[in-house]
Amino acid sequence: MDEMEEELKCPVCGSFFREPIILPCSHNICLACARNILVQTPDAESPQSSRASGSDYDYLDLDKMSLYSEADSGYGSYGGFVSAPTTPCQKSPNGVRVFPPSVPHPPQAQHHLLPHTGVLPPVPRNSCLTCPQCHRSLTLDDRGLRGFPKNRVLEGVVDRYQQSKAAALKCQLCEKSPREATVMCEQCDVFYCDPCRLRCHPPRGPLAKHRLVPPAQGRISRRTSPRKISTCTEHELENLSMYCVQCKTPVCYQCLEDGKHSTHEVKALGAMWKLHKGQLSQALNVLSDRATEAKEFLVQLRNMVQHIQENGVEFEACLVAQCDALIEALNRRKAQLLSRVTKEHEHKLSVVRDQISHCTVKLRQTTGLMEYCLEVIKENDPSGFLQISDALIRRVHMTENQWGKGSLTPRMSSDFDLTLDSGPLLQTIHQLDFVQMKVPAAPILQLEECCTQTNSATLSWKQPPLSTIAVDGYILELDDGNGGQFREVYVGTEMICTVDGLHFNSAYKSRVKAYNSSGVGQYSKTLVMQTSEMSPPSYGSNTLAAVAWFTFDPASAHPDIILSNDNLTVTCNSYDDRVVMGNTGFSRGVHYWEMTIDRYDNHPDPAFGIARADVMKDVMLGKDDKAWAMYVDNNRSWFMHNNSHTNRTDGGISKGATVGVLLDFTRGILLFLINDEQQGPVAFNTLEGMYYPAISLNRNVQVTLHSGLPIPDFYTPGESEAAASVC
């Protein structure tokens, strides 16, 4: 019940409603709060004050619609009266902008009651009230706020809610220190805690049939305060006993005698009370279903949050592992390259060191020879010198020759002739990104563009809306025209393809799928396309033969649709109309099918006809511009397209009746039959494109489909243009 609390609070004061009144716009407001936001209008507008506050009111222009302004300044004025002063607006605890009274109240009015009387002070003349929720302006009559009915139901709900939120109830069977009660037995009228319930009220024997409810609910059920009897706002001494259907308001006998509702339909208050309770219960059931779906959706979203978190952690771990693996591989390669550099370094050092050693030995020998020769030159004995001079000259020349060209040139360069080619790797690292990890979704066949011509078939498709998965190409497949296996007839990036050389008078099944680097996606829906006969029939040289049969399509049906009998029998689990279509689309030829009414309760009005693939599934067939239909009850029928009703015709359906649909593309017309007789004139003409057989129905109807039927005898394709002009 905690979610209900906001419904029980006044939009002005933000507290629980006290003496709530019902405004003509059906919103509620505290009586005291209504007086606080009254604005007095000039006398020039007094003719409007003659209208009753509970009667119909005009919708003012946009500049006269309310007493407040949503401008950033936080100020507003009543645009309908030029002499009304600009009054600062305030915000209630609920965030609704409200206005203080434009005319100061006397000091005692600030407490809402006149001293020593206990009643509200009189409302100023020509007062105006703006609903704080929908902002519609209302002009009060002479009765002032007394002209608005009191919402005693809301007052009672607030009272019960506040009592249910009071102090917790105690167990009535605890001997010492009563514990908090957890349940109440409606039959025993006793509150129990869990130990006392198990000991004194076991769920067996006669007690097993007793109904245990929560303590708060039990306290409400024990209340015996008498129900307040509502009185008429026009005649305060009269009780409300009747209900005016046209004015949608309770009235008293005095209202009826005054003649105000003399021409209106009036019903007993109790009967309308039960009727509206039933309607509210039915509407609540639908709303409850939506709330259940919303709860399931929230569970799905919360599960998605958990899965996203788990997948995110897993994906991050995978990414870190992949990057670590790349870093490890790079480190291994780094070690290999460093090893090569080390070997080159050692080789260069070895060569240079060998050359240094060899050069050092030769230099030592040369230096020793040079020093010896210098000492020989110092000798003054000519004969002794000449004895050795020839040999020394030869040795000097030989030694000098040893230092020939290239002997004093380094055998190894100090530079390393190695250059690391890291450019491709750096480019690859910069290009490192996430690849497509999902296969494409199933393509959608564009039925309006798919067609056949003689023995050729043209197919067109597109990607699903909002799909962001990359597609590298498409694969189109056809069977052999005789129910055999599929074969590939096209692979490429185009989204339209014409296949030639097919067999005449054959029904080919076709489908298409998309692919990318991650794999191949799911197939699209299968489309059956009929080629022309080898010898065209007499009623048209390019007419296609009719598709032999089809069934209802559960994939495209509304979730409330129930299919059985191999998808030939259909009904619904909802009181609202739901749409189901056939699994085959038609674009050429003449086609006829029938539906037998298996069950027909409470005089519903199912609709039969044709529709585009994107027709609305949650309303009656023909409510939008995507369907052409005939809806029929037990007495008469109408044709409907784009919510336009035409050609009312007598004659309805009942259990066992047969409804036929004839679609002729040679003339572009659609007509209907009931029990083998044409129902009304030709329903629709100028039909072109791709259409699916369709029907809308609720839980009171069940039908069975019969497809691939011969054209009725009364209808002759290829009639004169005069006959076709009946459309």
XYZ file of C-alpha atoms in Angstrom:
727
model
C 0.000 0.000 0.000
C 2.985 2.316 0.302
C 2.893 3.036 -3.446
C -0.654 4.417 -3.024
C 0.402 7.188 -0.643
C 1.067 9.781 -3.373
C -2.484 9.255 -4.694
C -3.822 10.283 -1.292
C -1.980 13.610 -1.001
C -3.255 17.024 -2.018
C -1.283 18.551 -4.932
C -1.258 21.940 -3.155
C -0.350 21.274 0.488
C 1.346 17.923 -0.050
C -0.469 16.427 2.973
C -3.192 13.824 3.073
C -6.508 15.098 1.698
C -8.768 16.832 4.228
C -12.365 17.331 3.107
C -11.469 16.735 -0.575
C -13.708 18.179 -3.280
C -13.997 17.002 -6.899
C -13.299 19.589 -9.587
C -15.071 19.339 -12.994
C -11.778 18.081 -14.496
C -12.055 15.043 -12.132
C -9.034 16.085 -10.025
C -9.252 16.457 -6.257
C -8.141 19.203 -3.866
C -8.555 19.967 -0.171
C -11.408 22.356 0.538
C -9.128 24.691 2.497
C -6.441 24.547 -0.216
C -9.058 25.385 -2.853
C -9.926 28.522 -0.930
C -6.237 29.457 -0.652
C -5.688 29.439 -4.414
C -8.854 31.336 -5.366
C -8.324 34.473 -7.430
C -10.956 37.199 -7.623
C -11.775 38.360 -11.161
C -12.911 41.856 -12.231
C -16.593 42.699 -12.437
C -16.231 42.976 -16.205
C -16.026 39.215 -16.305
C -19.080 38.706 -14.116
C -21.253 37.175 -16.871
C -19.129 34.076 -16.659
C -19.900 33.749 -12.966
C -23.448 32.670 -13.760
C -22.142 29.281 -14.841
C -22.336 26.558 -12.249
C -18.996 25.405 -10.947
C -19.898 21.820 -11.658
C -21.052 22.431 -15.245
C -19.062 22.325 -18.447
C -16.368 24.969 -18.799
C -14.575 26.487 -21.729
C -11.024 25.632 -22.648
C -9.286 28.994 -22.699
C -6.650 30.021 -25.194
C -3.071 29.145 -24.396
C -2.478 32.607 -22.994
C -5.586 32.334 -20.754
C -5.270 28.741 -19.686
C -4.017 29.066 -16.148
C -3.201 31.411 -13.289
C 0.477 30.643 -13.263
C 3.526 30.936 -15.481
C 6.313 28.397 -15.896
C 8.775 31.153 -16.797
C 12.142 31.087 -15.087
C 11.223 34.168 -13.092
C 8.775 32.153 -10.964
C 6.049 34.761 -11.358
C 2.706 34.483 -13.076
C -0.552 36.315 -13.679
C -4.001 35.436 -14.856
C -3.944 36.219 -18.566
C -7.718 36.281 -18.901
C -8.108 39.517 -16.939
C -5.953 42.489 -17.779
C -6.608 44.185 -14.458
C -5.532 41.216 -12.358
C -2.336 42.035 -10.494
C 0.770 40.011 -11.064
C 1.087 37.676 -8.086
C 4.204 35.755 -7.102
C 3.600 32.017 -7.327
C 4.803 29.443 -4.838
C 5.592 25.740 -5.033
C 3.750 23.155 -2.995
C 5.612 20.207 -1.427
C 4.558 18.205 -4.507
C 6.267 20.658 -6.859
C 3.009 22.208 -8.182
C 3.009 25.994 -8.638
C 0.120 27.606 -6.718
C -0.981 31.170 -6.046
C -1.797 32.896 -2.801
C -5.075 34.822 -2.698
C -4.973 38.045 -4.661
C -7.108 39.767 -2.016
C -5.768 39.511 1.556
C -8.005 37.566 3.907
C -8.797 38.877 7.318
C -6.578 37.538 10.082
C -9.079 34.913 11.124
C -9.272 33.600 7.548
C -5.657 32.593 7.778
C -6.833 29.797 10.057
C -9.432 28.779 7.436
C -12.402 29.136 9.850
C -14.391 32.079 11.099
C -14.053 32.542 14.867
C -16.722 30.895 17.040
C -18.521 29.455 13.968
C -16.416 26.577 12.704
C -17.347 27.331 9.093
C -15.420 28.736 6.132
C -15.739 32.489 5.438
C -17.703 33.457 2.317
C -15.959 33.249 -1.054
C -15.357 36.640 -2.743
C -17.588 37.479 -5.677
C -16.470 36.570 -9.209
C -13.826 34.136 -7.954
C -11.805 31.910 -10.262
C -10.051 28.631 -9.453
C -7.297 26.916 -11.442
C -6.762 23.160 -11.076
C -3.185 22.713 -9.789
C -2.738 19.526 -11.844
C -4.214 20.124 -15.322
C -4.206 23.970 -14.992
C -7.741 24.441 -16.310
C -9.442 27.613 -15.089
C -12.910 27.437 -13.499
C -15.221 30.300 -12.613
C -17.291 29.778 -9.442
C -21.013 30.483 -9.267
C -22.958 31.974 -6.360
C -22.550 28.803 -4.300
C -18.766 29.135 -4.376
C -16.841 26.085 -3.266
C -20.065 24.477 -2.000
C -20.905 23.862 -5.652
C -18.199 21.192 -5.894
C -19.164 17.697 -4.657
C -17.224 16.219 -1.776
C -15.186 13.087 -2.508
C -16.278 10.940 0.415
C -14.784 7.814 -1.144
C -11.334 9.403 -1.201
C -11.873 10.667 2.330
C -12.665 7.121 3.463
C -9.628 5.674 1.701
C -7.376 8.256 3.381
C -8.920 7.422 6.753
C -8.372 3.678 6.291
C -4.845 4.198 5.026
C -3.884 6.376 7.990
C -5.329 3.813 10.383
C -3.415 1.004 8.661
C -0.175 2.989 9.150
C -0.857 3.445 12.893
C 0.834 1.463 15.680
C 1.229 -2.292 15.117
C -1.502 -4.581 16.477
C -0.685 -6.955 19.300
C -1.465 -10.656 19.616
C -4.653 -11.287 21.624
C -3.563 -14.676 23.019
C -0.111 -13.907 24.455
C -0.228 -14.246 28.253
C 2.682 -11.921 29.062
C 4.116 -9.064 27.007
C 1.929 -9.507 23.904
C 3.981 -9.812 20.752
C 3.200 -8.028 17.482
C 0.419 -9.738 15.533
C 1.334 -11.200 12.143
C -2.106 -12.440 10.945
C -5.799 -12.138 11.713
C -8.383 -14.902 11.244
C -11.481 -13.424 9.645
C -13.702 -16.243 10.967
C -12.351 -16.222 14.536
C -11.926 -12.426 14.548
C -8.672 -12.844 16.524
C -5.174 -11.434 15.975
C -2.330 -13.973 16.319
C 1.439 -13.818 16.508
C 3.306 -16.673 14.820
C 3.826 -18.847 17.967
C 0.208 -18.436 19.099
C -1.080 -19.138 15.591
C 0.844 -22.415 15.427
C -0.296 -23.362 18.931
C -3.932 -22.199 18.929
C -4.879 -22.037 15.240
C -3.164 -24.929 13.383
C -3.893 -25.189 9.646
C -5.747 -28.508 9.842
C -9.222 -29.817 10.452
C -12.046 -27.252 10.384
C -9.491 -24.446 10.927
C -7.876 -25.202 7.578
C -10.765 -23.416 5.841
C -10.348 -20.219 7.852
C -8.953 -17.218 5.983
C -5.874 -15.565 7.475
C -5.170 -11.983 6.402
C -2.523 -9.361 7.331
C -3.332 -7.419 10.525
C -3.814 -4.107 8.709
C -6.345 -5.669 6.358
C -8.067 -7.349 9.275
C -8.355 -4.070 11.158
C -9.976 -2.440 8.143
C -12.468 -5.295 7.789
C -13.451 -4.955 11.470
C -14.453 -1.348 11.097
C -18.176 -0.965 11.562
C -18.551 2.768 11.172
C -21.694 3.588 9.189
C -21.219 4.741 5.594
C -21.759 8.449 5.089
C -24.697 9.240 2.862
C -23.838 11.769 0.166
C -26.169 14.705 -0.330
C -26.899 16.689 -3.467
C -24.791 19.802 -4.053
C -27.841 21.585 -5.534
C -30.288 20.481 -2.800
C -28.361 19.931 0.438
C -31.282 18.240 2.207
C -31.766 15.600 -0.484
C -29.817 12.355 -0.729
C -28.358 11.272 -4.070
C -30.428 8.335 -5.317
C -30.258 8.440 -9.137
C -27.545 8.765 -11.807
C -27.764 10.940 -14.934
C -26.018 9.022 -17.742
C -25.619 12.074 -20.007
C -24.221 14.406 -17.321
C -22.300 11.512 -15.688
C -23.210 12.692 -12.198
C -25.422 11.469 -9.302
C -28.666 13.424 -8.850
C -31.536 13.543 -6.366
C -35.300 13.423 -6.907
C -35.496 17.192 -6.536
C -33.079 17.578 -9.502
C -35.420 15.432 -11.595
C -38.487 17.410 -10.508
C -36.781 20.692 -11.379
C -36.535 19.463 -14.976
C -32.805 19.952 -15.349
C -32.384 16.295 -16.342
C -35.862 15.691 -17.733
C -34.624 14.782 -21.237
C -31.620 12.813 -19.979
C -31.340 9.086 -19.416
C -31.496 8.454 -15.651
C -30.753 5.147 -13.933
C -30.809 3.865 -10.383
C -27.749 4.865 -8.374
C -27.160 1.327 -7.054
C -27.310 -0.251 -10.509
C -24.849 2.241 -11.967
C -22.656 1.788 -8.896
C -22.412 -1.950 -9.560
C -21.940 -1.393 -13.301
C -19.098 1.089 -12.833
C -17.532 -1.140 -10.187
C -17.499 -3.960 -12.705
C -16.012 -1.717 -15.397
C -13.353 -0.475 -12.992
C -12.551 -4.049 -11.965
C -12.225 -5.065 -15.607
C -10.000 -2.084 -16.342
C -7.940 -2.879 -13.244
C -7.443 -6.428 -14.489
C -5.933 -5.075 -17.708
C -3.840 -2.577 -15.746
C -2.761 -5.372 -13.406
C -1.555 -7.351 -16.397
C 0.456 -4.346 -17.531
C 1.881 -3.923 -14.022
C 2.822 -7.613 -13.987
C 4.514 -7.195 -17.360
C 6.321 -4.115 -16.014
C 7.539 -6.075 -12.975
C 8.761 -8.880 -15.205
C 10.425 -6.289 -17.429
C 12.144 -4.744 -14.395
C 13.366 -8.194 -13.369
C 14.677 -8.625 -16.900
C 16.434 -5.254 -16.743
C 17.945 -6.045 -13.332
C 19.149 -9.382 -14.680
C 20.624 -7.471 -17.618
C 22.477 -5.198 -15.160
C 23.926 -8.255 -13.444
C 24.832 -9.878 -16.757
C 26.392 -6.635 -18.004
C 28.501 -6.426 -14.858
C 29.550 -10.069 -15.121
C 30.235 -9.801 -18.841
C 32.132 -6.545 -18.292
C 34.423 -8.147 -15.700
C 34.922 -11.184 -17.926
C 35.570 -9.029 -20.980
C 38.050 -6.833 -19.110
C 39.891 -9.937 -17.884
C 39.978 -11.289 -21.441
C 41.256 -7.961 -22.760
C 43.984 -7.772 -20.095
C 44.993 -11.373 -20.840
C 45.185 -10.678 -24.564
C 47.264 -7.520 -24.053
C 49.512 -9.332 -21.552
C 50.010 -12.082 -24.129
C 51.021 -9.465 -26.700
C 53.405 -7.861 -24.204
C 54.915 -11.265 -23.377
C 55.384 -12.033 -27.078
C 56.997 -8.616 -27.540
C 59.331 -9.265 -24.617
C 60.331 -12.611 -26.114
C 61.040 -10.964 -29.432
C 62.940 -8.229 -27.619
C 65.175 -10.838 -25.982
C 65.814 -12.469 -29.376
C 66.753 -9.157 -30.974
C 68.984 -8.241 -28.036
C 70.755 -11.585 -28.441
C 71.456 -10.776 -32.073
C 72.813 -7.353 -31.113
C 75.058 -8.990 -28.488
C 76.471 -11.455 -31.027
C 77.177 -8.651 -33.485
C 78.819 -6.659 -30.712
C 81.055 -9.527 -29.693
C 81.994 -10.274 -33.320
C 83.049 -6.675 -33.961
C 85.113 -6.583 -30.776
C 86.811 -9.855 -31.663
C 87.834 -8.665 -35.147
C 89.115 -5.308 -33.893
C 91.025 -6.905 -31.013
C 92.721 -9.398 -33.377
C 93.731 -6.520 -35.671
C 95.094 -4.589 -32.655
C 97.159 -7.593 -31.554
C 98.574 -8.240 -35.020
C 99.363 -4.548 -35.609
C 101.060 -4.292 -32.181
C 103.424 -7.202 -32.979
C 104.371 -5.758 -36.372
C 104.869 -2.286 -34.897
C 107.171 -3.713 -32.203
C 109.234 -5.504 -34.853
C 109.393 -2.389 -37.057
C 110.394 -0.188 -34.133
C 113.156 -2.646 -33.145
C 114.534 -2.735 -36.707
C 114.457 1.052 -36.880
C 116.417 1.417 -33.625
C 119.015 -1.182 -34.754
C 119.504 0.565 -38.104
C 120.034 3.899 -36.342
C 122.773 2.374 -34.198
C 124.436 0.837 -37.280
C 124.465 4.221 -38.983
C 126.425 5.606 -36.021
C 129.384 3.256 -36.726
C 132.478 4.893 -38.388
C 134.020 1.713 -39.791
C 133.302 1.818 -43.545
C 134.303 -1.749 -44.260
C 132.210 -3.109 -41.383
C 129.208 -1.000 -42.416
C 129.342 -2.149 -46.008
C 129.442 -5.789 -44.897
C 125.919 -5.499 -43.418
C 124.397 -2.522 -45.211
C 122.967 -4.489 -48.165
C 121.184 -6.931 -45.865
C 119.770 -4.131 -43.688
C 118.515 -2.240 -46.727
C 116.723 -5.370 -47.938
C 115.174 -5.933 -44.469
C 113.997 -2.324 -44.281
C 112.366 -2.582 -47.717
C 110.713 -5.896 -46.800
C 109.386 -4.473 -43.548
C 108.143 -1.369 -45.299
C 106.371 -3.574 -47.851
C 104.596 -5.365 -44.991
C 102.916 -2.051 -44.103
C 101.464 -1.918 -47.548
C 98.062 -0.602 -48.715
C 95.182 -1.770 -46.506
C 97.284 -2.974 -43.642
C 96.519 0.207 -41.697
C 92.779 0.139 -42.507
C 90.267 -1.143 -39.863
C 88.808 -4.517 -40.782
C 85.494 -3.736 -38.986
C 83.250 -0.686 -38.762
C 82.312 0.620 -35.361
C 78.718 1.167 -36.517
C 76.066 -1.548 -36.143
C 74.518 -2.262 -39.507
C 71.167 -3.264 -37.888
C 67.961 -1.221 -38.088
C 64.855 -2.355 -36.200
C 61.825 -2.183 -38.513
C 59.156 -1.347 -35.896
C 56.901 0.682 -38.201
C 54.498 -2.145 -39.227
C 54.217 -3.298 -35.630
C 53.504 0.219 -34.366
C 50.864 0.608 -37.068
C 49.328 -2.704 -36.040
C 49.307 -1.641 -32.396
C 47.595 1.613 -33.310
C 45.052 -0.356 -35.308
C 44.455 -2.734 -32.422
C 40.670 -2.637 -31.851
C 37.657 -4.797 -31.114
C 36.505 -6.885 -34.040
C 32.836 -7.636 -34.751
C 31.840 -10.400 -32.361
C 28.209 -10.945 -33.436
C 26.659 -12.366 -36.533
C 24.124 -10.153 -38.345
C 20.430 -10.205 -37.509
C 17.916 -11.755 -39.888
C 17.108 -9.414 -42.818
C 13.545 -8.181 -43.349
C 11.909 -8.857 -46.706
C 10.378 -5.704 -48.208
C 7.169 -7.308 -49.367
C 5.946 -4.231 -51.230
C 8.925 -4.505 -53.595
C 8.884 -8.299 -54.016
C 7.065 -9.507 -57.140
C 7.080 -12.025 -59.991
C 6.858 -11.455 -63.729
C 6.231 -14.458 -65.996
C 9.045 -16.861 -64.936
C 11.209 -14.305 -63.060
C 11.135 -13.326 -59.394
C 12.408 -10.110 -57.822
C 13.163 -10.016 -54.112
C 14.128 -7.049 -51.950
C 15.219 -6.930 -48.324
C 16.708 -4.608 -45.713
C 18.482 -4.716 -42.390
C 16.342 -4.561 -39.215
C 15.880 -1.023 -37.870
C 18.362 0.108 -35.196
C 20.731 -2.738 -36.122
C 24.384 -1.651 -35.769
C 26.046 -4.967 -36.623
C 28.274 -4.798 -39.690
C 27.220 -6.838 -42.725
C 29.679 -8.029 -45.371
C 27.057 -9.521 -47.704
C 23.864 -11.506 -48.178
C 22.946 -15.020 -49.317
C 19.633 -15.504 -51.180
C 18.194 -19.007 -51.377
C 15.297 -20.492 -53.394
C 13.873 -23.985 -53.453
C 13.147 -25.905 -56.650
C 9.539 -24.688 -56.924
C 8.240 -28.084 -55.882
C 8.903 -28.137 -52.142
C 12.495 -29.384 -52.512
C 15.698 -28.273 -50.834
C 16.903 -24.664 -50.853
C 19.875 -23.651 -52.979
C 21.959 -20.494 -53.163
C 21.081 -18.262 -56.110
C 22.857 -15.043 -55.085
C 25.770 -14.038 -52.830
C 26.763 -10.361 -52.659
C 26.318 -6.976 -51.072
C 23.185 -5.844 -52.974
C 19.801 -5.916 -51.234
C 17.672 -6.583 -54.319
C 17.950 -9.469 -56.738
C 16.010 -10.726 -59.772
C 16.163 -14.448 -60.520
C 15.369 -15.482 -64.104
C 14.765 -18.844 -65.716
C 12.287 -20.209 -63.147
C 9.650 -22.809 -63.971
C 6.231 -21.521 -64.999
C 3.207 -22.123 -62.767
C 5.383 -22.934 -59.720
C 5.392 -21.683 -56.138
C 8.952 -20.850 -55.076
C 9.946 -20.432 -51.451
C 12.637 -17.820 -50.884
C 14.672 -16.653 -47.918
C 17.773 -14.540 -47.280
C 20.445 -14.314 -44.593
C 23.373 -11.978 -43.894
C 26.989 -12.730 -43.025
C 30.105 -10.984 -41.734
C 33.533 -11.959 -40.430
C 31.968 -13.515 -37.325
C 29.708 -15.908 -39.224
C 26.327 -16.283 -40.892
C 23.120 -14.904 -39.319
C 19.588 -16.258 -39.124
C 17.292 -16.627 -42.129
C 14.564 -14.121 -42.843
C 10.939 -15.198 -42.981
C 10.140 -17.456 -45.900
C 8.246 -15.841 -48.778
C 6.243 -17.896 -51.285
C 6.179 -16.414 -54.807
C 4.055 -17.840 -57.633
C 5.207 -17.664 -61.257
C 2.801 -17.290 -64.176
C 1.167 -20.126 -66.030
C 2.720 -21.253 -69.289
C -0.588 -20.516 -71.061
C -2.144 -17.459 -69.383
C -5.842 -17.710 -68.473
C -8.420 -15.872 -70.515
C -9.032 -13.146 -67.955
C -5.595 -11.551 -68.138
C -2.354 -12.253 -69.951
C -0.156 -11.421 -66.961
C -2.329 -12.820 -64.158
C -0.629 -15.090 -61.658
C -2.184 -18.302 -60.428
C -3.589 -18.188 -56.890
C -1.434 -19.473 -54.033
C -2.733 -22.924 -53.123
C -2.950 -22.593 -49.331
C -1.779 -20.700 -46.238
C -2.217 -20.744 -42.461
C -2.260 -18.160 -39.691
C 1.200 -16.902 -38.712
C 1.960 -17.240 -34.955
C 5.231 -15.300 -35.322
C 3.510 -12.065 -36.358
C 0.331 -12.479 -34.247
C -0.466 -10.448 -31.119
C 0.651 -12.257 -27.919
C -3.001 -12.620 -26.818
C -3.855 -14.694 -29.932
C -4.340 -18.461 -29.369
C -3.717 -20.785 -32.356
C -4.556 -24.471 -32.726
C -5.366 -27.084 -35.373
C -1.993 -26.596 -37.133
C -2.470 -22.791 -37.031
C -5.801 -23.008 -38.878
C -8.063 -22.279 -35.865
C -7.716 -19.021 -33.933
C -9.235 -17.339 -30.867
C -8.029 -14.862 -28.236
C -7.635 -14.643 -24.445
C -8.473 -10.919 -24.251
C -11.723 -8.974 -24.296
C -10.029 -6.473 -26.623
C -9.665 -7.038 -30.368
C -6.357 -8.588 -31.435
C -4.993 -9.110 -34.959
C -3.493 -12.228 -36.566
C -2.326 -12.467 -40.199
C -1.704 -15.253 -42.678
C 1.807 -16.539 -43.265
C 1.692 -15.818 -47.023
C 1.544 -12.460 -48.770
C -0.261 -11.815 -52.073
C 0.686 -9.294 -54.735
C -0.739 -10.802 -57.974
C -3.647 -12.963 -59.119
C -7.107 -13.749 -57.770
C -7.387 -15.302 -54.299
C -10.329 -16.558 -52.270
C -10.477 -17.962 -48.729
C -13.172 -18.564 -46.125
C -13.436 -18.642 -42.325
C -16.002 -20.715 -40.432
C -17.374 -19.243 -37.182
C -16.817 -21.995 -34.566
C -17.904 -19.941 -31.551
C -19.836 -16.653 -31.301
C -20.810 -15.412 -27.805
C -22.168 -12.069 -26.543
C -22.528 -10.565 -30.048
C -18.945 -9.350 -30.675
C -17.887 -7.783 -33.975
C -14.863 -9.566 -35.486
C -13.229 -8.045 -38.568
C -12.056 -9.897 -41.690
C -9.885 -8.627 -44.550
C -6.316 -7.923 -45.634
C -3.419 -5.944 -44.158
C 0.112 -4.756 -44.688
C 2.921 -6.450 -42.774
C 3.242 -3.523 -40.308
C -0.442 -3.315 -39.343
C -1.302 -2.491 -35.706
C -1.952 -5.716 -33.773
C -3.713 -4.394 -30.657
C -6.785 -2.736 -32.223
C -9.607 -3.802 -34.496
C -8.571 -4.538 -38.076
C -9.127 -1.407 -40.175
C -8.499 1.110 -37.388
C -5.263 2.224 -39.079
C -4.305 2.848 -42.711
C -2.574 -0.525 -43.024
C -5.707 -2.681 -43.200
C -8.896 -3.025 -45.297
C -11.640 -4.971 -43.527
C -15.298 -5.771 -42.951
C -16.430 -5.980 -39.335
C -19.748 -7.676 -38.628
C -22.004 -8.475 -35.677
C -25.133 -10.629 -35.472
C -27.294 -8.143 -37.456
C -25.212 -6.011 -39.855
C -21.758 -5.213 -41.215
C -19.560 -2.227 -42.158
C -16.458 -1.756 -44.274
C -13.580 -0.017 -42.496
C -10.192 1.430 -43.493
C -8.160 4.045 -41.611
C -10.929 4.126 -38.952
C -13.494 5.221 -41.577
C -16.772 3.248 -41.579
C -18.790 2.872 -44.807
C -21.577 0.852 -46.452
C -23.631 -0.405 -43.551
C -25.319 -3.603 -44.755
C -27.970 -5.768 -43.078
C -27.117 -9.394 -42.408
C -24.815 -10.701 -39.692
C -23.095 -13.837 -38.480
C -23.728 -16.517 -35.901
C -22.170 -19.810 -34.886
C -21.619 -21.957 -37.974
C -21.665 -19.053 -40.428
C -19.024 -18.700 -43.159
C -17.266 -15.471 -44.078
C -15.506 -15.362 -47.459
C -12.833 -12.914 -48.680
C -12.131 -12.430 -52.394
C -9.015 -10.455 -53.408
C -8.638 -9.735 -57.145
C -5.408 -8.033 -58.192
C -6.475 -7.962 -61.862
C -8.897 -5.169 -60.920
C -7.399 -4.241 -57.558
C -10.648 -4.940 -55.666
C -11.707 -6.629 -52.431
C -15.187 -7.978 -51.659
C -16.750 -10.101 -48.918
C -19.270 -12.926 -48.691
C -21.408 -14.270 -45.836
C -22.779 -17.784 -46.285
C -21.869 -17.791 -50.014
C -23.738 -14.520 -50.684
C -21.943 -11.245 -51.458
C -22.195 -8.862 -48.490
C -22.748 -5.306 -49.728
C -21.046 -3.799 -52.789
C -17.400 -4.140 -53.715
C -15.657 -3.058 -50.521
C -12.383 -1.516 -51.734
C -10.622 -0.841 -55.038
C -7.278 0.416 -56.403
C -5.422 -2.137 -54.267
C -1.741 -2.526 -55.172
C 1.290 -4.022 -53.468
C 1.702 -6.895 -51.028
C -1.162 -7.859 -48.692
C -1.634 -10.554 -46.072
C -4.950 -12.201 -45.140
C -5.890 -10.887 -41.669
C -8.564 -11.077 -38.978
C -9.186 -9.367 -35.623
C -11.252 -10.974 -32.849
C -11.577 -11.275 -29.077
C -12.177 -14.131 -26.654
C -15.863 -14.403 -27.616
C -15.048 -15.593 -31.146
C -13.285 -18.632 -32.607
C -12.848 -19.212 -36.353
C -11.266 -21.846 -38.599
C -9.506 -20.948 -41.855
C -10.101 -22.631 -45.233
C -7.606 -21.406 -47.869
C -6.818 -22.154 -51.509
C -10.519 -22.352 -52.442
C -11.880 -21.971 -55.975
C -13.361 -18.619 -56.932
C -17.140 -18.479 -56.237
C -19.358 -19.253 -59.249
C -21.089 -15.865 -59.242
C -17.772 -14.044 -59.732
C -16.270 -14.060 -63.226
C -12.750 -12.604 -63.497
C -12.293 -10.421 -66.545
C -15.778 -8.865 -66.463
C -16.376 -5.650 -68.360
C -14.989 -2.380 -67.104
C -18.550 -1.289 -66.387
C -18.859 -4.048 -63.823
C -15.526 -3.153 -62.307
C -16.572 0.465 -61.987
C -18.969 -0.522 -59.226
C -15.955 -0.095 -56.946
